[in-house]
Amino acid sequence: MTDIQYLAPRTLDEAVKAFAAAAGAGRILAGGTDLLVQMRNGTVRPGVIVDIKKIAEVTSIEEIAGGGFRIGAAVSGAALREHPKLRKIWPGVVEAANLIGSTQIQGRATAGGNLCNGSPAGDSVPALVAAGAVVIIQGPKGRREVAVEKVPAGPGRLNLTAGEIVVGFTLPPRPKGSSDAYLRMIPRTEMDIAVVGCGVSLTLDNGTCTAARVGLGAVAPTVLLVEEAARALIGSKLDAAALEKAAVACSAACRPIDDKRGTIAYRTKVAGVLLKRTAAIAAERAGRK
Amino acid sequence: MSTETANDNKWIGKNTIRPDGADKVTGRAAYAADTTMPGMIWGKILRSPHPHARIRSIDTRKAEAYPGVKAVVTAKDIVNFPLDKSVMLGIQDMRWMCRNVMAREKALFAGHPVAAVAATTEKIAAEACKLIEVDYEVLPFVIDVEEAMKPDAPILHDFIQFDGKPSNIAGKLEHKLGDIEAGFAKADVVIERTFRTKPVHQGYIEPHACLVSVSDGKATIWSSSQGQFMVRAMCAYLTGTPQNDIRAIPAEIGGGFGGKTIVYLEPVALLLAKKSGRPVKMIMTRGEVFHASGPTSGSFSKVKIGATKDGKVVAAQGTYCLQAGALPGSPIRGAAGCSFAPYDIPNVLSVGYDVVSNRSKVAAYRAPGAPIGAYAVECVMDELAEALKIDPLQFRLKNAAKQGTKAAHGPVYPRIGFVETIESALKHPHYKTPVPKPKNGLLHGRGVASGFWFNAGGESSAQVNIAEDGTVVVITGHPDIGGSRASTANITAEILGIDYKKVSVLIGDTSVIGFSNLTGGSRVTYASAMVVTQSTEQVITQLRERAAKIWKIDPDAVVWENGEARPAGDNAGKFEPLTLAQIAAQASATGGPIGAGKQLNTVGAEGGFATHVCDVEVDPGLGIVRVLRYTSFQDVGRAIHPGYVEGQMQGGVAQGIGWALSEEYIYDKSGKLDNPSFLDYRMPVSSDLPMLDSVIIEVPNPKHPQGVRGVGEVPLVPPMAAVANAIYNALGRRLYSLPMSPPKVLAAMDQAAE
């Protein structure tokens, strides 16, 4: 048995230094809603826990002109929901983060943790992929930025190098007539893990879709950006034929597994169904703007 | 909730405040895991990673030498009950129990205990478990019931033979009535179908836990169970301790539903405590509860029913193959006995097969076996009603069992209330409201189903004592999991004619109250009401005698009315009435303390019947089924505490909806349970369910002083078929296996479309 060292640095530099020094034995604590569960059931046994919640940049939401935002990795789902402007401009991102866990979990769970847990079924990730979010990463060699869909490498694995910490996300500025939505399929009404998750972000100009991004969760080893589905939507009036084409593209992009949560056939089919429903919600929201 | 009969009782039938309520909502209630003792150490169990393996040897030396370890136990320490001689305790055979609490010759499921360690901390105990070296000879395994019945299946037990050959079929039970072939020959319509169900767990929120202290050879056990006397007897058998040297103290229980009618930890903790000389505490994790405690059986069933054109069922045949788990004892009696019991059918053949396989041994779960049988029968009844173009409730009414009906499982029914449940459903606003048309792409459907459970009587003891100030303390001997304390208070207060708040009801441990059988079989309110009634009546006799003594008149000239002794007959009006408090104040002068006890083996618990109506909404894109409206109609005999009765009805339906739609044990390729947590073992959460409406119907049981029939188990019998029939009504397509999960519903719809 070994003791666990708990650190709560005030600056990112200290955090990176401590995390890098801990090497493989270190774990980042944001909300802890995955880490503590994993420690309890024995799947991880960290030697050092680096709590990043005391670092200002990591726990704040900042507005960028034109509808963009910079969201700290350790901002809780509840804090996202309570930000009136963020909720209005990025309702899909907020609703996805707010599907994670119960009300109690919402006070702790973070989008940064959701991404770094590396689960293909994380709810906030497909919405962030659809939103075109850029991840801010800081490590021993400095700061870099990368598209959110490039971060997951496989179940439980990330494209981060030793000592790198996810600092936050940048949501891009967006034109008038834009909105987003996220839907997931779970057998229960809550307290469950996505069998399929779908995020759609789009821009409408006079009823014509001028920009779109589609993120799919729980249908492949990582969350997918489905460009083919987006192409089917762009330029259309989101008519039945365009939606059907996008749905087919989503199903075609799926590389799921059969497991206790769903079958290959089921996930493949439902990805298409959810695309149509999610796109309809995003379009309805965009039309109101 | 509504109740169909009124009564003018003062307390019986009233929703008095439950005595355990405040402690439970404020967190003060003491459950098994809340007990601690000075010097206490922790026990942990090492479990088999293999679903089937011969145990060649176990080397515990390294674990014993590990700092902090105080004792290690293996099967060597448990009393061995030889395989050739059955020793029964209730429905449990000690041959199987001794092998279930600790693997002996073989590990029979992944999670089967093979050794236990007690150490100064939980962590040290867990670390020491890893140091135990078990030499396994890994064997082929079989999980599924149909696979286990195949001729080339791996055999779990060499000593089990069927048809003269080694087999996994450990038992067969058959109920016969009339001539089944002749019956089918008379039928105009015959429908035969095959059904499959998965093992489902009771899902009690409180995991198994105990604390055991042994001093001078005498053991004290604090544990969560459905019977402290069961705990005492099983521990006595398994550890070789006389029963008088074991005191089993029941903790407040956080749910059982049948799953706590056997022991897992207590005998192991007792042996660890004996060896170490220290009190030993053991608490299962949720994972351990799922891996190693008993769910109910998965099943494979075939049901064939024949009816004449005018809607009379003339023959019914059922074959129910139930997974027992690693050791024999699946609830085939409930499946084969209850499935056709609601109906008056002249020709019946109902057969159950008890099949062992490499998963945890099943334990009782609310009306054990009956829901599995009813699911199959009630779905076929629905198909028959449709084929005959008769309303499904009218079809059931036409064939309903009544007083005088001979049931295939044995009895000729006395007055029963099955017909009343159907009639009540037929006239209820729920059934009269049209099923909604498809809306927003969602499909709607309605299904009905009925069900029966035997109910039980058995041994119960009670003591009713009058305190010096005239208040009343009642002690009974079975853990209260469904409201028995509140019901007992209502009955005692009613008979004595006093405020129910003056009656305190406690559950006695094994050293303070006489033997009382398990809390199970829907027996406790029924049986404890009988012994409490008789005890209270004896107390009233004493009270009349004391008043007679004070007044110096004959006891026969004293009546007990409205909580007072009153002079009667020639003496009427000659003396001021004496209250309970006044008589109690003079108890010492008039003959000593006032109190009485009664111990009985109760009989006359007649069966319970229910009819359920269920409305569902199906999302055809995702295959998700939601229950939108649900009403259960049940003959409860007499509802002593209607709030608790309603709770039982709602609870059973909630569990049934989970069984129907989302709950299942899923095994991986290595034979290990793949979903041992509430995340992936999907019990419904509250937002999954609508308000579950209940209609309490009271057709009093003539054999009971208050008319009580068992209530707690019937509510889980009809729901799976009610939901299945509703899904058919919505989709026009039948599903023949549980759970009716979204992938299955979508697959069924795709097949229909092709």
PDB file of N, CA, C and O in Angstrom, chain B residues 48-53 108-111 138-143 291 358-359 666-674:
ATOM      1  N   SER B  48     -13.775 -16.764  -6.587  1.00  0.00           N
ATOM      2  CA  SER B  48     -13.239 -17.441  -7.768  1.00  0.00           C
ATOM      3  C   SER B  48     -13.349 -16.547  -9.007  1.00  0.00           C
ATOM      4  O   SER B  48     -14.407 -15.988  -9.273  1.00  0.00           O
ATOM      5  N   PRO B  49     -12.254 -16.445  -9.782  1.00  0.00           N
ATOM      6  CA  PRO B  49     -12.346 -15.706 -11.046  1.00  0.00           C
ATOM      7  C   PRO B  49     -12.938 -16.577 -12.163  1.00  0.00           C
ATOM      8  O   PRO B  49     -13.261 -16.073 -13.234  1.00  0.00           O
ATOM      9  N   HIS B  50     -13.051 -17.864 -11.906  1.00  0.00           N
ATOM     10  CA  HIS B  50     -13.501 -18.812 -12.949  1.00  0.00           C
ATOM     11  C   HIS B  50     -14.950 -19.216 -12.713  1.00  0.00           C
ATOM     12  O   HIS B  50     -15.350 -19.458 -11.583  1.00  0.00           O
ATOM     13  N   PRO B  51     -15.720 -19.364 -13.792  1.00  0.00           N
ATOM     14  CA  PRO B  51     -17.103 -19.812 -13.608  1.00  0.00           C
ATOM     15  C   PRO B  51     -17.195 -21.290 -13.224  1.00  0.00           C
ATOM     16  O   PRO B  51     -18.213 -21.711 -12.667  1.00  0.00           O
ATOM     17  N   HIS B  52     -16.150 -22.073 -13.521  1.00  0.00           N
ATOM     18  CA  HIS B  52     -16.212 -23.501 -13.213  1.00  0.00           C
ATOM     19  C   HIS B  52     -14.782 -24.026 -13.104  1.00  0.00           C
ATOM     20  O   HIS B  52     -14.029 -23.967 -14.084  1.00  0.00           O
ATOM     21  N   ALA B  53     -14.406 -24.467 -11.935  1.00  0.00           N
ATOM     22  CA  ALA B  53     -13.032 -24.954 -11.757  1.00  0.00           C
ATOM     23  C   ALA B  53     -12.958 -25.875 -10.546  1.00  0.00           C
ATOM     24  O   ALA B  53     -13.595 -25.627  -9.521  1.00  0.00           O
ATOM     25  N   LEU B 108     -18.032 -22.890  -8.544  1.00  0.00           N
ATOM     26  CA  LEU B 108     -19.127 -23.158  -9.474  1.00  0.00           C
ATOM     27  C   LEU B 108     -19.635 -21.917 -10.213  1.00  0.00           C
ATOM     28  O   LEU B 108     -20.497 -22.016 -11.069  1.00  0.00           O
ATOM     29  N   PHE B 109     -19.112 -20.753  -9.856  1.00  0.00           N
ATOM     30  CA  PHE B 109     -19.446 -19.528 -10.617  1.00  0.00           C
ATOM     31  C   PHE B 109     -18.377 -18.481 -10.342  1.00  0.00           C
ATOM     32  O   PHE B 109     -17.692 -18.532  -9.314  1.00  0.00           O
ATOM     33  N   ALA B 110     -18.222 -17.571 -11.276  1.00  0.00           N
ATOM     34  CA  ALA B 110     -17.269 -16.472 -11.087  1.00  0.00           C
ATOM     35  C   ALA B 110     -17.824 -15.581  -9.981  1.00  0.00           C
ATOM     36  O   ALA B 110     -18.896 -15.006 -10.137  1.00  0.00           O
ATOM     37  N   GLY B 111     -17.099 -15.543  -8.862  1.00  0.00           N
ATOM     38  CA  GLY B 111     -17.603 -14.825  -7.698  1.00  0.00           C
ATOM     39  C   GLY B 111     -17.860 -15.744  -6.512  1.00  0.00           C
ATOM     40  O   GLY B 111     -18.151 -15.279  -5.417  1.00  0.00           O
ATOM     41  N   VAL B 138      -9.192 -25.460 -14.337  1.00  0.00           N
ATOM     42  CA  VAL B 138     -10.306 -24.765 -14.989  1.00  0.00           C
ATOM     43  C   VAL B 138     -11.106 -25.748 -15.845  1.00  0.00           C
ATOM     44  O   VAL B 138     -10.542 -26.549 -16.589  1.00  0.00           O
ATOM     45  N   LEU B 139     -12.427 -25.679 -15.713  1.00  0.00           N
ATOM     46  CA  LEU B 139     -13.322 -26.614 -16.408  1.00  0.00           C
ATOM     47  C   LEU B 139     -14.224 -25.850 -17.377  1.00  0.00           C
ATOM     48  O   LEU B 139     -14.461 -24.646 -17.194  1.00  0.00           O
ATOM     49  N   PRO B 140     -14.747 -26.536 -18.394  1.00  0.00           N
ATOM     50  CA  PRO B 140     -15.720 -25.875 -19.282  1.00  0.00           C
ATOM     51  C   PRO B 140     -16.958 -25.454 -18.474  1.00  0.00           C
ATOM     52  O   PRO B 140     -17.308 -26.126 -17.508  1.00  0.00           O
ATOM     53  N   PHE B 141     -17.574 -24.374 -18.881  1.00  0.00           N
ATOM     54  CA  PHE B 141     -18.722 -23.868 -18.111  1.00  0.00           C
ATOM     55  C   PHE B 141     -19.943 -23.699 -18.993  1.00  0.00           C
ATOM     56  O   PHE B 141     -19.837 -23.707 -20.230  1.00  0.00           O
ATOM     57  N   VAL B 142     -21.092 -23.568 -18.341  1.00  0.00           N
ATOM     58  CA  VAL B 142     -22.335 -23.297 -19.061  1.00  0.00           C
ATOM     59  C   VAL B 142     -23.174 -22.349 -18.215  1.00  0.00           C
ATOM     60  O   VAL B 142     -23.285 -22.510 -17.013  1.00  0.00           O
ATOM     61  N   ILE B 143     -23.734 -21.313 -18.859  1.00  0.00           N
ATOM     62  CA  ILE B 143     -24.497 -20.293 -18.139  1.00  0.00           C
ATOM     63  C   ILE B 143     -25.989 -20.415 -18.442  1.00  0.00           C
ATOM     64  O   ILE B 143     -26.826 -20.410 -17.552  1.00  0.00           O
ATOM     65  N   HIS B 291     -22.459 -10.170  -8.237  1.00  0.00           N
ATOM     66  CA  HIS B 291     -21.740 -11.374  -8.657  1.00  0.00           C
ATOM     67  C   HIS B 291     -22.179 -12.603  -7.878  1.00  0.00           C
ATOM     68  O   HIS B 291     -22.222 -13.701  -8.420  1.00  0.00           O
ATOM     69  N   ASN B 358     -23.537 -22.423 -14.351  1.00  0.00           N
ATOM     70  CA  ASN B 358     -22.435 -21.751 -13.654  1.00  0.00           C
ATOM     71  C   ASN B 358     -22.667 -20.265 -13.413  1.00  0.00           C
ATOM     72  O   ASN B 358     -21.951 -19.407 -13.944  1.00  0.00           O
ATOM     73  N   ARG B 359     -23.687 -19.983 -12.631  1.00  0.00           N
ATOM     74  CA  ARG B 359     -23.871 -18.612 -12.163  1.00  0.00           C
ATOM     75  C   ARG B 359     -24.368 -18.679 -10.727  1.00  0.00           C
ATOM     76  O   ARG B 359     -24.674 -19.746 -10.214  1.00  0.00           O
ATOM     77  N   ILE B 666     -26.046  -9.920 -17.702  1.00  0.00           N
ATOM     78  CA  ILE B 666     -25.339 -10.102 -18.969  1.00  0.00           C
ATOM     79  C   ILE B 666     -23.984 -10.720 -18.656  1.00  0.00           C
ATOM     80  O   ILE B 666     -23.251 -10.198 -17.802  1.00  0.00           O
ATOM     81  N   TYR B 667     -23.663 -11.822 -19.305  1.00  0.00           N
ATOM     82  CA  TYR B 667     -22.379 -12.497 -19.079  1.00  0.00           C
ATOM     83  C   TYR B 667     -21.444 -12.265 -20.256  1.00  0.00           C
ATOM     84  O   TYR B 667     -21.883 -12.223 -21.408  1.00  0.00           O
ATOM     85  N   ASP B 668     -20.138 -12.133 -19.945  1.00  0.00           N
ATOM     86  CA  ASP B 668     -19.164 -12.001 -21.042  1.00  0.00           C
ATOM     87  C   ASP B 668     -18.729 -13.394 -21.503  1.00  0.00           C
ATOM     88  O   ASP B 668     -19.198 -14.415 -20.992  1.00  0.00           O
ATOM     89  N   LYS B 669     -17.832 -13.409 -22.467  1.00  0.00           N
ATOM     90  CA  LYS B 669     -17.447 -14.697 -23.074  1.00  0.00           C
ATOM     91  C   LYS B 669     -16.730 -15.603 -22.080  1.00  0.00           C
ATOM     92  O   LYS B 669     -16.694 -16.815 -22.261  1.00  0.00           O
ATOM     93  N   SER B 670     -16.117 -14.994 -21.055  1.00  0.00           N
ATOM     94  CA  SER B 670     -15.402 -15.820 -20.084  1.00  0.00           C
ATOM     95  C   SER B 670     -16.314 -16.328 -18.973  1.00  0.00           C
ATOM     96  O   SER B 670     -15.860 -16.943 -18.014  1.00  0.00           O
ATOM     97  N   GLY B 671     -17.624 -16.068 -19.092  1.00  0.00           N
ATOM     98  CA  GLY B 671     -18.564 -16.584 -18.102  1.00  0.00           C
ATOM     99  C   GLY B 671     -18.676 -15.726 -16.863  1.00  0.00           C
ATOM    100  O   GLY B 671     -19.160 -16.166 -15.827  1.00  0.00           O
ATOM    101  N   LYS B 672     -18.241 -14.482 -16.997  1.00  0.00           N
ATOM    102  CA  LYS B 672     -18.292 -13.563 -15.864  1.00  0.00           C
ATOM    103  C   LYS B 672     -19.399 -12.544 -16.082  1.00  0.00           C
ATOM    104  O   LYS B 672     -19.606 -12.085 -17.215  1.00  0.00           O
ATOM    105  N   LEU B 673     -20.071 -12.184 -15.006  1.00  0.00           N
ATOM    106  CA  LEU B 673     -21.120 -11.166 -15.100  1.00  0.00           C
ATOM    107  C   LEU B 673     -20.513  -9.850 -15.587  1.00  0.00           C
ATOM    108  O   LEU B 673     -19.521  -9.381 -15.043  1.00  0.00           O
ATOM    109  N   ASP B 674     -21.114  -9.264 -16.631  1.00  0.00           N
ATOM    110  CA  ASP B 674     -20.533  -8.097 -17.294  1.00  0.00           C
ATOM    111  C   ASP B 674     -21.174  -6.784 -16.840  1.00  0.00           C
ATOM    112  O   ASP B 674     -20.716  -5.710 -17.213  1.00  0.00           O
TER     113      ASP B 674
END
